[in-house]
Amino acid sequence: DTEVTQTPKHLVMGMTNKKSLKCEQHMGHRAMYWYKQKAKKPPELMFVYSYEKLSINESVPSRFSPECPNSSLLNLHLHALQPEDSALYLCASSQDGGGREKLFFGSGTQLSVL
Amino acid sequence: GEDVEQSLFLSVREGDSSVINCTYTDSSSTYLYWYKQEPGAGLQLLTYIFSNMDMKQDQRLTVLLNKKDKHLSLRIADTQTGDSAIYFCAAPNDMNRDDKIIFGKGTRLHILP
């Protein structure tokens, strides 16, 4: 299994809603990532978990809250988002998180904030 | 830190070769990557090259690395409509040792019939 699975594929939420994005991998990878991608732009790193510990937080606003319940699962909790947060949110995983590794991406959650 | 640059758009006739170019700044980069993103999808690792290699070939894909000029290219032979996508060049931020991968802005490959 070389897949990274993300749910939901699409999400529309209001600015007062609370929602969660989910990501799962069964490749035995110990590093998992959240990226944000705006249209026609490269992905921007948000968070990295390595061995279930948060190792990188790219100064992301607190309305985004990551959680790594175990080495296979990664969540992104969303609360009080702004319309400018509308984007494609990509989850990725890699072997250890050593920074030189191949990344395996999910197909993303397309988020629209109204 | 690392900076990765690539042209934004390339238009190629079906059956011709496509060459996508990339430059990077960190001469200590160990691996260099090419990712492909089709519309509505995530990024897919297409190929990669280790910094002690000059060339890597994988079926229709050829990666060339010029370390002196810090220039990386991806050649796609016999370009097909399924190759229409955005191609991202990526390099690790080895100089800063901060475990990040730096992506270029992406080259949108358009296939003409």
Short mmCIF file of C-alpha atoms in Angstrom, two decimals:
data_model
loop_
_atom_site.label_atom_id
_atom_site.label_comp_id
_atom_site.label_asym_id
_atom_site.label_seq_id
_atom_site.Cartn_x
_atom_site.Cartn_y
_atom_site.Cartn_z
CA ASP A 1 0.00 0.00 0.00
CA THR A 2 1.69 3.19 -1.19
CA GLU A 3 -1.27 5.48 -0.66
CA VAL A 4 -1.91 8.47 1.50
CA THR A 5 -5.67 8.81 2.00
CA GLN A 6 -7.29 12.14 2.80
CA THR A 7 -10.89 12.81 3.78
CA PRO A 8 -13.04 14.60 2.93
CA LYS A 9 -12.15 15.42 -0.69
CA HIS A 10 -14.18 18.63 -0.58
CA LEU A 11 -15.29 20.77 2.35
CA VAL A 12 -17.33 23.94 2.53
CA MET A 13 -17.52 25.67 5.88
CA GLY A 14 -18.63 28.91 7.39
CA MET A 15 -16.34 31.13 9.41
CA THR A 16 -17.89 30.02 12.70
CA ASN A 17 -17.74 26.27 12.00
CA LYS A 18 -15.38 23.69 13.47
CA LYS A 19 -14.27 20.91 11.15
CA SER A 20 -11.42 18.41 10.84
CA LEU A 21 -9.37 17.11 7.95
CA LYS A 22 -8.09 13.56 8.20
CA CYS A 23 -5.10 11.79 6.70
CA GLU A 24 -4.00 8.17 6.90
CA GLN A 25 -1.05 6.15 5.61
CA HIS A 26 -0.04 2.50 6.06
CA MET A 27 3.45 2.58 4.59
CA GLY A 28 5.13 2.54 8.00
CA HIS A 29 6.30 6.12 7.51
CA ARG A 30 7.21 8.00 10.69
CA ALA A 31 6.90 11.54 9.37
CA MET A 32 3.68 13.24 8.26
CA TYR A 33 3.11 16.71 6.85
CA TRP A 34 0.39 19.27 6.20
CA TYR A 35 0.77 21.58 3.22
CA LYS A 36 -1.48 24.37 2.00
CA GLN A 37 -1.67 25.02 -1.75
CA LYS A 38 -3.33 28.00 -3.39
CA ALA A 39 -4.30 27.81 -7.07
CA LYS A 40 -1.32 27.94 -9.46
CA LYS A 41 1.17 28.09 -6.56
CA PRO A 42 3.55 25.53 -5.06
CA PRO A 43 2.57 23.82 -1.80
CA GLU A 44 3.49 25.72 1.38
CA LEU A 45 4.58 23.73 4.41
CA MET A 46 2.41 24.16 7.51
CA PHE A 47 3.35 21.41 9.98
CA VAL A 48 5.62 18.38 10.25
CA TYR A 49 5.25 15.51 12.70
CA SER A 50 8.18 13.19 13.15
CA TYR A 51 7.72 10.11 15.31
CA GLU A 52 4.39 11.55 16.47
CA LYS A 53 5.99 14.75 17.77
CA LEU A 54 5.47 18.15 16.20
CA SER A 55 8.86 19.04 14.75
CA ILE A 56 8.02 21.98 12.48
CA ASN A 57 5.31 24.63 12.81
CA GLU A 58 5.66 27.26 10.11
CA SER A 59 4.10 30.04 12.20
CA VAL A 60 0.63 28.90 11.21
CA PRO A 61 -2.30 30.79 12.82
CA SER A 62 -3.83 29.05 15.83
CA ARG A 63 -7.12 28.57 14.00
CA PHE A 64 -5.31 25.57 12.45
CA SER A 65 -4.54 22.88 15.03
CA PRO A 66 -2.71 19.69 14.02
CA GLU A 67 -2.95 16.39 15.83
CA CYS A 68 -1.08 13.13 15.34
CA PRO A 69 -2.93 10.38 17.29
CA ASN A 70 -0.51 7.69 16.07
CA SER A 71 2.12 7.17 13.40
CA SER A 72 -0.50 6.34 10.75
CA LEU A 73 -2.94 9.17 11.35
CA LEU A 74 -2.78 12.92 11.04
CA ASN A 75 -5.61 15.38 11.64
CA LEU A 76 -5.96 19.09 11.04
CA HIS A 77 -8.61 20.77 13.20
CA LEU A 78 -10.11 23.94 11.77
CA HIS A 79 -11.88 26.65 13.75
CA ALA A 80 -12.95 30.20 12.92
CA LEU A 81 -11.31 30.17 9.51
CA GLN A 82 -11.20 33.14 7.17
CA PRO A 83 -12.13 33.20 3.45
CA GLU A 84 -8.43 33.56 2.58
CA ASP A 85 -7.87 30.11 4.12
CA SER A 86 -9.71 28.58 1.15
CA ALA A 87 -7.17 26.32 -0.57
CA LEU A 88 -6.18 22.74 -1.30
CA TYR A 89 -4.83 21.11 1.87
CA LEU A 90 -2.38 18.33 1.17
CA CYS A 91 -1.15 15.66 3.53
CA ALA A 92 2.15 13.89 2.85
CA SER A 93 4.29 11.27 4.51
CA SER A 94 7.94 10.21 4.34
CA GLN A 95 10.20 7.61 5.91
CA ASP A 96 11.61 9.56 8.87
CA GLY A 97 11.28 13.29 8.24
CA GLY A 98 14.97 13.81 7.52
CA GLY A 99 14.29 16.57 5.02
CA ARG A 100 15.89 14.83 2.05
CA GLU A 101 13.26 12.20 1.68
CA LYS A 102 10.76 11.39 -0.99
CA LEU A 103 7.34 12.71 -0.08
CA PHE A 104 4.18 10.74 -0.75
CA PHE A 105 1.15 13.01 -1.10
CA GLY A 106 -2.56 12.43 -0.70
CA SER A 107 -4.97 13.86 -3.26
CA GLY A 108 -5.94 16.69 -0.93
CA THR A 109 -8.99 18.31 0.59
CA GLN A 110 -10.35 21.27 -1.37
CA LEU A 111 -11.54 23.68 1.31
CA SER A 112 -13.87 26.62 0.72
CA VAL A 113 -14.53 29.05 3.56
CA LEU A 114 -17.62 31.21 3.11
CA GLY B 1 18.53 28.91 2.40
CA GLU B 2 17.65 27.07 -0.77
CA ASP B 3 15.91 28.89 -3.63
CA VAL B 4 14.46 26.96 -6.58
CA GLU B 5 13.49 28.66 -9.84
CA GLN B 6 11.71 27.31 -12.90
CA SER B 7 9.88 28.74 -15.88
CA LEU B 8 6.11 28.88 -15.45
CA PHE B 9 4.81 27.60 -18.76
CA LEU B 10 5.80 25.23 -21.58
CA SER B 11 3.81 24.34 -24.67
CA VAL B 12 4.80 21.24 -26.70
CA ARG B 13 3.29 19.33 -29.61
CA GLU B 14 2.15 15.78 -28.96
CA GLY B 15 4.95 13.36 -29.89
CA ASP B 16 7.73 15.93 -29.40
CA SER B 17 10.12 16.03 -26.44
CA SER B 18 9.46 18.35 -23.52
CA VAL B 19 12.32 19.86 -21.56
CA ILE B 20 11.56 21.51 -18.24
CA ASN B 21 14.38 23.44 -16.61
CA CYS B 22 15.13 24.32 -13.01
CA THR B 23 17.89 26.16 -11.17
CA TYR B 24 18.71 25.93 -7.48
CA THR B 25 21.08 27.76 -5.18
CA ASP B 26 22.24 25.34 -2.48
CA SER B 27 25.30 23.50 -3.80
CA SER B 28 25.12 21.09 -0.85
CA SER B 29 21.74 19.68 -1.97
CA THR B 30 21.91 15.90 -1.86
CA TYR B 31 18.79 14.84 -3.73
CA LEU B 32 16.83 16.80 -6.32
CA TYR B 33 13.26 15.87 -7.14
CA TRP B 34 10.64 16.25 -9.83
CA TYR B 35 6.98 16.07 -8.78
CA LYS B 36 3.98 16.01 -11.12
CA GLN B 37 0.56 17.45 -10.24
CA GLU B 38 -2.45 16.72 -12.43
CA PRO B 39 -5.58 18.88 -12.13
CA GLY B 40 -7.49 18.26 -8.90
CA ALA B 41 -4.85 15.89 -7.54
CA GLY B 42 -1.99 15.88 -5.08
CA LEU B 43 1.68 15.83 -6.03
CA GLN B 44 3.19 12.59 -7.30
CA LEU B 45 6.93 11.92 -7.10
CA LEU B 46 7.98 11.46 -10.70
CA THR B 47 11.71 10.93 -10.40
CA TYR B 48 14.75 12.10 -8.46
CA ILE B 49 18.50 12.26 -8.85
CA PHE B 50 21.28 12.02 -6.32
CA SER B 51 23.78 14.87 -6.41
CA ASN B 52 26.73 12.63 -7.38
CA MET B 53 24.99 11.67 -10.64
CA ASP B 54 24.91 13.59 -13.92
CA MET B 55 22.04 11.77 -15.55
CA LYS B 56 19.25 9.40 -14.72
CA GLN B 57 16.95 7.73 -17.24
CA ASP B 58 13.65 6.05 -16.47
CA GLN B 59 11.63 5.01 -19.51
CA ARG B 60 10.50 8.25 -21.19
CA LEU B 61 12.03 10.45 -18.49
CA THR B 62 15.60 11.73 -18.47
CA VAL B 63 16.96 13.90 -15.67
CA LEU B 64 20.15 15.87 -16.30
CA LEU B 65 22.09 17.53 -13.51
CA ASN B 66 24.76 20.19 -14.03
CA LYS B 67 26.21 20.73 -10.58
CA LYS B 68 28.58 23.48 -11.67
CA ASP B 69 25.71 25.62 -12.95
CA LYS B 70 23.21 24.28 -10.37
CA HIS B 71 20.87 23.41 -13.22
CA LEU B 72 18.45 20.51 -13.34
CA SER B 73 16.32 19.48 -16.29
CA LEU B 74 13.57 16.97 -16.94
CA ARG B 75 13.14 15.66 -20.46
CA ILE B 76 9.96 13.81 -21.38
CA ALA B 77 10.32 11.90 -24.66
CA ASP B 78 7.34 11.37 -26.98
CA THR B 79 5.11 13.73 -24.98
CA GLN B 80 1.52 12.53 -24.66
CA THR B 81 -1.72 14.20 -23.62
CA GLY B 82 -1.50 12.42 -20.26
CA ASP B 83 1.68 14.37 -19.55
CA SER B 84 -0.31 17.59 -19.31
CA ALA B 85 0.26 18.70 -15.70
CA ILE B 86 2.27 21.03 -13.48
CA TYR B 87 5.82 19.88 -12.84
CA PHE B 88 7.56 20.99 -9.63
CA CYS B 89 11.28 20.91 -9.13
CA ALA B 90 12.20 20.46 -5.46
CA ALA B 91 15.38 20.46 -3.39
CA PRO B 92 16.05 19.91 0.32
CA ASN B 93 17.09 22.92 2.37
CA ASP B 94 20.37 21.23 3.29
CA MET B 95 22.23 24.46 3.95
CA ASN B 96 19.85 25.38 6.76
CA ARG B 97 19.49 21.77 7.90
CA ASP B 98 15.88 22.43 8.76
CA ASP B 99 14.41 19.26 7.27
CA LYS B 100 12.39 21.13 4.65
CA ILE B 101 11.91 20.59 0.95
CA ILE B 102 11.81 23.75 -1.15
CA PHE B 103 9.54 23.67 -4.20
CA GLY B 104 9.87 25.75 -7.33
CA LYS B 105 6.79 27.63 -8.55
CA GLY B 106 5.96 24.83 -11.00
CA THR B 107 6.00 24.59 -14.80
CA ARG B 108 2.62 24.09 -16.45
CA LEU B 109 3.07 21.74 -19.44
CA HIS B 110 0.49 22.22 -22.18
CA ILE B 111 0.24 19.66 -24.98
CA LEU B 112 -0.76 20.80 -28.46
CA PRO B 113 -2.50 18.28 -30.75
#
